[in-house]
Amino acid sequence: MSRGVLATEKRGVRELGAEEFVGWDEVQQGVVLPSFNSELKENVSHIRPEERDYSDFNSYTATVASWRVIKPVYNRDICIDCQNCWVWCPDTSIISRDKQMLGIDYDHCKGCGVCVEVCPTNPKSLLMFAEAEEIDEALAKWPEKKKKENK
Amino acid sequence: MAITNIKNLKEFSTVNERFEGAHLLCPGCAHSMIVRELMNATDDNLVIATNTGCLEVSTAVYPYTSWDTSWIHIGFENAATAVAGAEAMYKARKRKGTLKDPDAPVKFVAFGGDGSTYDIGFQWLSGAVERGHDFTYICLDNENYANTGGQRSSATPTGAHTSTAQAGRVSYGKKQKKKDLVAIMAAHGAPYVAQLSPNKWKSMAKGFQKALETEGPCFINTVSACTTEWKFDPKDTIHITDLATDSLMFPIYEIINGTELNILYRPKNIIPVEEYLAAQGRYKHLFKPENRHIIEQIQKEVDEKWEYLQRREEARV
Ligand SMILES: Cc1ncc(C[n+]2csc(CCOP(=O)(O)OP(=O)(O)O)c2C)c(N)n1
Ligand code: SF4
Ligand code: SF4
Ligand code: SF4
Ligand SMILES: [Mg+2]
């Protein structure tokens, strides 16, 4: 399936599984894990993630996609770029650039559904679907605008 | 100093994140929401130490790290000590002229859970604050020892079920009150102390910026809804947190120099604590007829605390 927007060669390339982890006796004491391969020439907050030289130790290079049973699907047509989903995603998986929501990082999203809950549009611009559902099919099933209940 | 623009969410979202995905926190965990809101509020270089707990073990599963800043993995009780040591060394090296980039803005930050902050690391935190190191300590308060199976801590509120304060035939869960750590840290005379919440992202980001700008030891308690131990659906983390702040179970306020108290969020409609409690499995038993009086007691204490905070805000003492 799609790995979502701005997937790089490095992002989410390794499945986090038992074989990735070393045994207790192999863990070196006082070890230092460099987050990047080369020494940074400038402050890392001034470098966009897709331009960073992440090392293999950085969890950016790992994926937790297999945790998901349901996934959020994003509908650009309704989105107002409010960034609610961005600020509250616990897994750094809403990709926003230049004040625009671009889409979901399916390598790191765990399918919690928080982004859907905090999306304010009507109908929502994010909805949860079964992991196996194709994105196009999900978009074709998008609900209509809900009418306000008469009081 | 350079800080992120937090005028509105759109501006805020232009930062380049320094906390990476594929950490192993539960889906919907508020710890990572808090860490992202805080780290995204600044572009200063950060030296962070983290006490053992969910955040620490889930973001540093050897051979992985989720941190793009300097980050120290340390024991259960001593993040404050570790970061105080780093800060002292940094100052000494600056004085001796042995720093590679002496003008780069560097800030020292510690993260700890409530177990490590309210209980086991308390004397280390108290010591570092009393010595006056220039650092900011953030407590991720999920009101239990989540990483080891949800034992009660001194931050667990009255009436909550935990694995070591179980609700059942003879007990309604934890009997003691939650410790008021915010007041204790303010009583240290710390220049900036606050209680903040991730649903109110702006006061969170602003409070952190204030703490970083303030010279000396700062303390921030943050409400961290724990889907696993509070027992609610992971999608509802922000909803539960809204109930927490709007019922005033978690009032949002700051205390400057131990005296000047400012309330940072006044709910338009204060909701009964019952609504907050009813949304979580850990309080389910309180709705049995024989435990109803505990809900009334909790409501009374919340009302009294709110009254107290408002009076202190007014009195400026
Ligand atoms: C001295 C010591 N005692 C006990 C432990 C075991 N331990 C590791 S994490 C943890 C619970 C952490 O609770 P808290 O600080 O509230 O963080 P949370 O996991 O809830 O975020 C415990 C008891 C330890 N690592 N060190
Ligand atoms: S489902 Fe959860 S992890 Fe995935 S993008 Fe939404 S908020 Fe983030
Ligand atoms: S919360 Fe909804 S409307 Fe707002 S940016 Fe995200 S998808 Fe778009
Ligand atoms: S147990 Fe609670 S605090 Fe720990 S990772 Fe899960 S939700 Fe977060
Ligand atoms: Mg805890």
Coordinates of C-alpha atoms and ligand atoms in Angstrom, one line a residue:
Chain A
M1 CA 0.0 0.0 0.0
S2 CA 0.9 3.7 -0.2
R3 CA 3.5 4.9 2.3
G4 CA 1.9 8.3 2.4
V5 CA 3.3 11.7 1.4
L6 CA 7.0 12.6 1.4
A7 CA 8.1 9.1 2.0
T8 CA 11.9 9.1 1.5
E9 CA 14.3 6.3 0.9
K10 CA 15.1 6.3 4.6
R11 CA 11.7 6.6 6.2
G12 CA 10.1 3.5 7.6
V13 CA 12.3 1.1 5.8
R14 CA 12.6 -1.4 8.6
E15 CA 9.9 -3.3 10.4
L16 CA 10.4 -3.1 14.1
G17 CA 10.4 -6.8 15.1
A18 CA 12.2 -9.1 17.5
E19 CA 15.1 -9.6 15.0
E20 CA 15.9 -5.9 15.1
F21 CA 16.5 -6.0 18.9
V22 CA 19.6 -7.3 20.5
G23 CA 19.7 -9.4 23.7
W24 CA 20.5 -8.0 27.1
D25 CA 24.1 -9.2 27.0
E26 CA 24.8 -7.5 23.7
V27 CA 23.6 -4.1 24.8
Q28 CA 26.7 -1.9 25.3
Q29 CA 26.8 0.1 28.4
G30 CA 27.1 3.9 28.0
V31 CA 26.5 3.6 24.3
V32 CA 25.9 6.8 22.3
L33 CA 23.4 6.5 19.4
P34 CA 23.9 9.3 16.7
S35 CA 20.6 10.4 15.3
F36 CA 22.3 11.6 12.1
N37 CA 25.1 10.2 10.0
S38 CA 27.2 13.3 9.6
E39 CA 27.7 16.2 11.9
L40 CA 25.0 18.8 11.3
K41 CA 26.1 22.0 9.7
E42 CA 23.2 23.9 11.1
N43 CA 20.6 23.6 13.8
V44 CA 18.4 20.5 13.0
S45 CA 15.2 22.6 13.5
H46 CA 16.2 24.5 10.4
I47 CA 16.4 21.3 8.2
R48 CA 13.3 19.7 6.9
P49 CA 12.9 16.0 7.7
E50 CA 13.1 14.9 4.1
E51 CA 16.5 16.7 3.8
R52 CA 18.1 15.2 6.9
D53 CA 20.8 12.5 6.8
Y54 CA 19.1 10.2 9.3
S55 CA 21.2 7.4 10.7
D56 CA 20.0 3.8 11.0
F57 CA 19.6 4.4 14.7
N58 CA 16.9 6.9 14.2
S59 CA 13.4 5.5 14.6
Y60 CA 12.5 7.6 11.6
T61 CA 14.0 4.8 9.6
A62 CA 11.8 2.2 11.2
T63 CA 8.1 1.4 10.7
V64 CA 5.2 0.6 13.0
A65 CA 2.7 0.3 10.2
S66 CA 2.0 -3.3 11.2
W67 CA 0.4 -2.1 14.5
R68 CA -2.6 -0.7 12.5
V69 CA -5.9 -2.6 11.9
I70 CA -7.6 0.6 10.9
K71 CA -6.1 3.6 9.1
P72 CA -7.0 7.2 8.6
V73 CA -7.8 8.3 5.0
Y74 CA -7.4 11.9 4.1
N75 CA -9.8 13.8 1.8
R76 CA -8.1 17.0 0.5
D77 CA -11.3 18.3 -1.0
I78 CA -12.8 19.2 2.3
C79 CA -9.8 20.0 4.4
I80 CA -9.4 23.6 5.6
D81 CA -5.8 23.2 6.7
C82 CA -6.6 24.0 10.3
Q83 CA -3.7 21.8 11.6
N84 CA -5.7 20.3 14.5
C85 CA -4.7 16.8 13.2
W86 CA -1.1 17.9 13.0
V87 CA -0.8 19.3 16.5
W88 CA -2.4 16.3 18.3
C89 CA -1.0 13.3 16.3
P90 CA 1.0 11.4 18.9
D91 CA 3.1 9.7 16.2
T92 CA 4.4 12.6 14.1
S93 CA 2.4 11.2 11.3
I94 CA 0.5 14.1 9.9
I95 CA 2.7 15.8 7.3
S96 CA 2.3 19.5 7.0
R97 CA 4.5 21.8 5.0
D98 CA 4.0 25.6 4.4
K99 CA 0.8 25.7 6.5
Q100 CA -0.8 22.9 4.3
M101 CA -1.8 19.5 5.4
L102 CA -0.2 17.2 2.8
G103 CA -1.3 13.8 4.1
I104 CA -0.4 10.8 6.3
D105 CA 2.9 9.2 7.0
Y106 CA 1.7 5.5 6.9
D107 CA 5.1 4.3 8.0
H108 CA 4.7 5.8 11.5
C109 CA 0.9 6.1 11.9
K110 CA -0.5 3.6 14.4
G111 CA -4.1 4.1 13.6
C112 CA -5.2 5.6 16.9
G113 CA -7.9 7.7 15.3
V114 CA -7.2 10.9 17.3
C115 CA -6.8 13.0 14.0
V116 CA -10.3 12.0 12.9
E117 CA -11.8 13.0 16.2
V118 CA -10.2 16.4 16.2
C119 CA -11.0 17.2 12.5
P120 CA -13.6 20.0 12.6
T121 CA -15.0 19.9 9.0
N122 CA -18.4 18.6 8.0
P123 CA -18.1 15.9 6.7
K124 CA -14.7 15.2 8.2
S125 CA -11.6 15.4 6.1
L126 CA -10.2 12.4 7.8
L127 CA -12.0 9.1 8.4
M128 CA -10.9 5.7 9.6
F129 CA -11.2 2.7 7.2
A130 CA -10.1 -0.9 7.4
E131 CA -6.3 -1.2 6.8
A132 CA -7.0 -3.3 3.7
E133 CA -9.3 -0.8 2.1
E134 CA -7.9 0.9 -1.0
I135 CA -7.6 4.7 -0.7
D136 CA -9.6 5.3 -3.9
E137 CA -12.4 3.1 -2.7
A138 CA -12.4 4.8 0.7
L139 CA -12.6 8.2 -1.0
A140 CA -15.5 7.0 -3.2
K141 CA -17.4 6.1 0.0
W142 CA -17.0 9.5 1.6
P143 CA -20.2 10.6 3.4
E144 CA -22.2 13.7 2.5
K145 CA -22.3 16.8 4.7
K146 CA -24.4 16.1 7.8
K147 CA -27.4 18.5 8.2
K148 CA -27.7 20.3 11.6
E149 CA -30.4 18.7 13.7
N150 CA -33.4 20.8 14.1
K151 CA -33.9 21.8 17.6
Chain B
M1 CA 16.7 33.8 21.4
A2 CA 14.9 32.3 18.5
I3 CA 11.6 30.7 19.2
T4 CA 8.8 29.2 17.1
N5 CA 5.9 31.3 16.0
I6 CA 2.9 30.1 17.9
K7 CA 0.5 32.9 16.9
N8 CA -1.9 30.3 15.5
L9 CA -1.8 26.6 14.6
K10 CA -1.0 27.2 10.9
E11 CA 2.2 29.1 11.9
F12 CA 3.0 26.5 14.5
S13 CA 2.8 23.7 12.0
T14 CA 5.7 25.1 9.9
V15 CA 8.3 23.9 12.4
N16 CA 10.6 21.0 11.6
E17 CA 9.9 18.3 14.1
R18 CA 12.6 16.9 16.3
F19 CA 10.7 14.0 17.8
E20 CA 10.4 11.1 15.4
G21 CA 7.7 8.5 14.8
A22 CA 8.1 4.7 15.2
H23 CA 8.6 5.1 19.0
L24 CA 6.7 2.4 20.8
L25 CA 4.3 4.4 23.0
C26 CA 0.7 3.1 22.9
P27 CA -1.6 4.4 20.0
G28 CA -3.2 7.6 21.3
C29 CA -0.7 8.2 24.2
A30 CA -0.7 11.8 25.4
H31 CA 3.0 11.6 26.4
S32 CA 4.1 12.1 22.8
M33 CA 1.5 14.8 22.1
I34 CA 3.0 16.8 25.0
V35 CA 6.6 16.2 24.0
R36 CA 5.8 17.3 20.4
E37 CA 4.0 20.5 21.5
L38 CA 6.9 21.4 23.8
M39 CA 9.8 20.6 21.5
N40 CA 8.1 22.3 18.6
A41 CA 7.7 25.5 20.6
T42 CA 11.4 26.2 20.3
D43 CA 14.2 25.9 17.8
D44 CA 17.0 26.3 20.5
N45 CA 19.4 23.4 20.9
L46 CA 18.0 21.2 23.6
V47 CA 19.8 18.9 26.0
I48 CA 17.1 16.6 27.4
A49 CA 17.3 14.0 30.1
T50 CA 14.4 11.5 30.7
N51 CA 13.6 9.5 33.7
T52 CA 12.7 5.8 33.2
G53 CA 9.0 5.4 32.4
C54 CA 6.9 5.0 29.3
L55 CA 8.4 7.9 27.4
E56 CA 11.9 6.9 28.1
V57 CA 11.7 3.2 27.4
S58 CA 9.5 3.7 24.3
T59 CA 11.7 6.3 22.6
A60 CA 15.0 4.6 23.2
V61 CA 14.5 0.9 22.4
Y62 CA 18.1 -0.1 21.6
P63 CA 19.3 0.3 18.9
Y64 CA 16.8 3.1 18.1
T65 CA 16.3 6.6 19.3
S66 CA 13.3 8.9 18.4
W67 CA 15.2 12.1 19.5
D68 CA 16.9 14.5 17.1
T69 CA 18.3 16.5 20.1
S70 CA 20.9 15.6 22.6
W71 CA 19.1 13.2 24.9
I72 CA 20.3 11.4 28.0
H73 CA 18.7 8.1 29.1
I74 CA 19.0 7.9 32.9
G75 CA 17.6 6.0 35.9
F76 CA 14.1 6.3 37.4
E77 CA 14.9 9.0 39.9
N78 CA 17.6 11.2 38.4
A79 CA 16.7 13.1 35.2
A80 CA 16.8 16.4 37.2
T81 CA 20.3 15.5 38.5
A82 CA 21.6 14.4 35.1
V83 CA 20.4 17.6 33.4
A84 CA 21.7 19.7 36.3
G85 CA 25.1 18.1 35.8
A86 CA 25.1 18.8 32.1
E87 CA 24.0 22.4 32.7
A88 CA 26.8 22.9 35.3
M89 CA 29.4 21.5 33.0
Y90 CA 28.1 23.6 30.1
K91 CA 28.5 26.8 32.2
A92 CA 31.9 25.8 33.4
R93 CA 33.1 25.1 29.8
K94 CA 31.7 28.3 28.6
R95 CA 33.6 30.1 31.3
K96 CA 36.8 28.3 30.4
G97 CA 36.3 29.0 26.7
T98 CA 36.3 25.3 25.7
L99 CA 33.0 25.2 23.9
K100 CA 33.0 24.7 20.1
D101 CA 30.1 27.1 19.6
P102 CA 29.7 29.2 22.7
D103 CA 27.0 31.4 21.2
A104 CA 24.6 28.7 20.2
P105 CA 21.5 28.9 22.3
V106 CA 21.3 25.7 24.5
K107 CA 18.5 24.9 26.9
F108 CA 18.4 22.1 29.5
V109 CA 15.2 20.1 29.9
A110 CA 14.1 17.0 31.9
F111 CA 11.1 14.8 31.4
G112 CA 9.8 12.5 34.1
G113 CA 6.6 10.6 34.8
D114 CA 4.5 11.2 37.9
G115 CA 6.0 8.1 39.6
S116 CA 9.5 9.4 39.1
T117 CA 8.6 13.0 39.8
Y118 CA 6.0 13.0 42.6
D119 CA 7.6 10.0 44.4
I120 CA 10.9 8.4 43.6
G121 CA 12.8 11.3 42.0
F122 CA 11.3 13.9 44.2
Q123 CA 14.3 14.6 46.4
W124 CA 16.6 14.8 43.4
L125 CA 14.2 17.3 41.7
S126 CA 13.9 19.3 44.9
G127 CA 17.7 19.4 45.2
A128 CA 18.3 20.6 41.7
V129 CA 15.7 23.3 42.1
E130 CA 17.1 24.5 45.4
R131 CA 20.6 24.6 43.9
G132 CA 19.1 26.9 41.2
H133 CA 20.3 25.2 38.0
D134 CA 19.0 26.8 34.8
F135 CA 16.7 24.1 33.5
T136 CA 13.1 23.2 32.9
Y137 CA 11.6 20.0 34.4
I138 CA 8.4 18.6 32.8
C139 CA 6.3 16.1 34.6
L140 CA 4.1 13.9 32.4
D141 CA 1.4 13.2 34.9
N142 CA -0.7 10.2 33.9
E143 CA -1.4 9.6 37.6
N144 CA 0.1 6.1 37.8
Y145 CA 3.2 4.0 37.2
A146 CA 2.1 3.1 33.7
N147 CA 5.2 1.5 32.4
T148 CA 5.2 -1.2 35.1
G149 CA 1.5 -2.0 35.0
G150 CA -0.4 0.9 36.5
Q151 CA 0.5 1.0 40.2
R152 CA -0.8 3.9 42.2
S153 CA 1.4 6.9 42.8
S154 CA 1.1 10.0 45.0
A155 CA -0.4 11.7 41.9
T156 CA -3.2 9.1 41.6
P157 CA -6.5 10.9 42.5
T158 CA -8.9 9.6 45.2
G159 CA -11.2 6.9 44.0
A160 CA -9.2 5.8 41.0
H161 CA -8.7 2.1 40.5
T162 CA -5.0 1.1 40.0
S163 CA -3.3 -2.3 40.1
T164 CA -2.1 -1.6 43.7
A165 CA -5.2 0.3 44.9
Q166 CA -7.9 -1.9 43.5
A167 CA -11.6 -1.2 43.6
G168 CA -13.6 -4.1 44.8
R169 CA -15.9 -5.4 47.5
V170 CA -13.9 -3.7 50.3
S171 CA -12.4 -0.7 48.6
Y172 CA -13.3 2.1 46.2
G173 CA -9.7 2.4 44.8
K174 CA -7.2 4.9 46.1
K175 CA -8.2 6.4 49.4
Q176 CA -5.6 9.1 49.7
K177 CA -5.6 12.5 48.0
K178 CA -3.5 13.5 45.0
K179 CA -0.3 15.4 46.2
D180 CA -0.3 19.0 45.1
L181 CA 3.2 19.0 43.6
V182 CA 2.6 22.3 41.7
A183 CA 2.2 24.1 45.1
I184 CA 5.3 22.3 46.5
M185 CA 7.5 23.4 43.6
A186 CA 6.2 26.9 43.8
A187 CA 7.1 26.9 47.5
H188 CA 10.7 26.2 46.5
G189 CA 10.6 29.7 45.1
A190 CA 11.1 28.5 41.6
P191 CA 10.8 31.5 39.2
Y192 CA 8.3 29.7 36.9
V193 CA 5.9 26.9 37.8
A194 CA 2.8 25.8 35.8
Q195 CA 0.2 23.2 35.2
L196 CA -0.5 22.8 31.5
S197 CA -2.5 20.5 29.3
P198 CA -2.0 19.3 25.7
N199 CA -5.6 20.1 24.6
K200 CA -4.7 23.7 25.2
W201 CA -1.7 23.6 22.9
K202 CA -1.2 27.4 22.9
S203 CA -0.8 27.8 26.7
M204 CA 1.4 24.7 26.6
A205 CA 3.7 26.1 24.0
K206 CA 3.7 29.6 25.6
G207 CA 4.3 28.2 29.0
F208 CA 7.3 26.2 27.8
Q209 CA 8.7 29.2 26.0
K210 CA 8.4 31.2 29.2
A211 CA 10.1 28.5 31.1
L212 CA 13.0 28.4 28.6
E213 CA 13.4 32.2 28.7
T214 CA 13.3 32.3 32.5
E215 CA 16.7 31.9 34.1
G216 CA 16.7 29.3 36.9
P217 CA 14.8 26.2 37.6
C218 CA 11.3 25.9 36.2
F219 CA 8.7 23.2 36.7
I220 CA 5.7 22.3 34.5
N221 CA 3.2 19.6 35.4
T222 CA 1.3 18.3 32.3
V223 CA -1.8 16.3 32.2
S224 CA -1.2 13.1 30.2
A225 CA -4.2 11.0 29.5
C226 CA -3.2 7.3 29.5
T227 CA -5.5 5.2 27.3
T228 CA -4.2 1.9 28.8
E229 CA -4.5 2.6 32.5
W230 CA -7.3 5.2 32.5
K231 CA -9.2 2.8 30.2
F232 CA -10.6 4.7 27.3
D233 CA -10.5 4.3 23.5
P234 CA -7.2 5.7 22.1
K235 CA -9.1 8.0 19.7
D236 CA -10.6 9.9 22.7
T237 CA -7.3 11.2 24.2
I238 CA -8.1 14.8 23.4
H239 CA -11.8 14.4 24.3
I240 CA -10.9 13.0 27.7
T241 CA -8.3 15.8 28.2
D242 CA -11.0 18.4 27.3
L243 CA -13.2 16.9 30.0
A244 CA -10.3 17.1 32.5
T245 CA -9.7 20.8 31.9
D246 CA -13.4 21.8 31.6
S247 CA -14.4 20.0 34.8
L248 CA -11.5 21.7 36.5
M249 CA -10.1 18.3 37.6
F250 CA -7.0 19.8 36.0
P251 CA -7.0 23.6 36.2
I252 CA -4.5 25.3 33.9
Y253 CA -2.4 28.0 35.7
E254 CA 1.1 29.3 36.4
I255 CA 2.8 30.6 39.5
I256 CA 5.6 33.1 39.0
N257 CA 8.3 33.5 41.7
G258 CA 6.2 31.4 44.1
T259 CA 3.6 34.1 44.5
E260 CA 2.0 35.5 41.4
L261 CA -0.7 33.1 40.3
N262 CA -2.3 33.4 36.9
I263 CA -5.2 31.2 35.7
L264 CA -4.5 30.5 32.1
Y265 CA -7.8 28.9 31.1
R266 CA -11.3 29.6 32.4
P267 CA -13.9 27.1 30.9
K268 CA -16.9 28.8 29.5
N269 CA -19.1 26.0 30.7
I270 CA -17.7 24.2 33.7
I271 CA -18.9 20.6 33.5
P272 CA -19.5 18.3 36.5
V273 CA -16.6 16.1 37.4
E274 CA -19.0 13.2 37.0
E275 CA -18.8 13.6 33.2
Y276 CA -15.0 13.3 33.3
L277 CA -15.1 10.3 35.7
A278 CA -17.8 8.5 33.7
A279 CA -15.7 8.6 30.5
Q280 CA -12.9 6.4 32.0
G281 CA -12.9 2.7 33.1
R282 CA -10.7 3.4 36.1
Y283 CA -13.6 5.3 37.8
K284 CA -16.4 2.8 36.8
H285 CA -16.9 1.5 40.3
L286 CA -17.6 5.0 41.7
F287 CA -21.0 4.9 40.0
K288 CA -22.3 2.1 42.2
P289 CA -24.7 3.4 44.8
E290 CA -22.3 2.6 47.7
N291 CA -19.6 4.7 46.2
R292 CA -21.6 7.7 45.0
H293 CA -20.5 9.8 47.9
I294 CA -16.9 9.6 46.7
I295 CA -18.0 11.4 43.5
E296 CA -19.6 14.1 45.7
Q297 CA -16.4 14.4 47.7
I298 CA -14.3 14.7 44.5
Q299 CA -16.6 17.5 43.2
K300 CA -16.4 19.3 46.5
E301 CA -12.6 19.2 46.5
V302 CA -12.5 20.4 42.9
D303 CA -14.8 23.3 43.7
E304 CA -12.7 24.3 46.8
K305 CA -9.5 24.1 44.8
W306 CA -10.9 26.4 42.0
E307 CA -12.1 28.9 44.6
Y308 CA -8.6 28.8 46.2
L309 CA -6.8 29.4 42.9
Q310 CA -9.1 32.3 42.1
R311 CA -8.6 33.9 45.4
R312 CA -4.8 33.5 45.2
E313 CA -4.8 35.0 41.7
E314 CA -6.7 38.0 43.1
A315 CA -4.6 38.4 46.2
R316 CA -1.2 38.1 44.4
V317 CA 0.4 36.4 47.4
Ligands
LIG1 C1 14.7 2.7 41.1 C2 13.8 2.1 40.2 N1 12.6 1.5 40.7 C3 11.7 0.9 39.9 C4 11.9 0.9 38.6 C5 10.9 0.2 37.7 N2 10.2 1.2 36.9 C6 10.5 1.5 35.6 S1 9.4 2.6 34.9 C7 8.4 2.6 36.3 C8 7.2 3.3 36.3 C9 7.2 4.7 35.8 O1 6.1 5.5 36.2 P1 6.0 7.0 35.9 O2 7.3 7.7 36.4 O3 4.8 7.5 36.4 O4 6.1 7.0 34.3 P2 5.0 6.5 33.3 O5 5.5 5.1 32.8 O6 3.7 6.4 34.0 O7 5.0 7.5 32.2 C10 9.0 1.7 37.3 C11 8.4 1.5 38.6 C12 13.1 1.5 38.1 N3 13.4 1.5 36.7 N4 14.0 2.0 38.9
SF4_2 S1 -4.5 7.7 13.3 FE1 -3.3 8.5 15.1 S2 -1.2 8.1 14.5 FE2 -2.3 7.9 12.6 S3 -2.2 10.0 11.7 FE3 -4.1 9.9 12.9 S4 -3.5 10.7 14.9 FE4 -1.6 10.2 13.9
SF4_3 S1 -8.0 18.5 11.1 FE1 -9.2 18.1 9.2 S2 -9.5 20.1 8.3 FE2 -7.9 20.3 9.9 S3 -6.0 20.1 8.7 FE3 -6.5 18.1 9.5 S4 -7.7 17.1 7.9 FE4 -7.6 19.3 7.4
SF4_4 S1 0.7 2.9 29.2 FE1 -0.2 4.9 29.1 S2 1.5 6.4 29.3 FE2 2.3 4.3 28.8 S3 2.5 4.4 26.6 FE3 0.5 3.5 27.0 S4 -0.9 5.2 27.0 FE4 1.2 6.0 27.1
MG5 MG 3.0 7.9 35.3

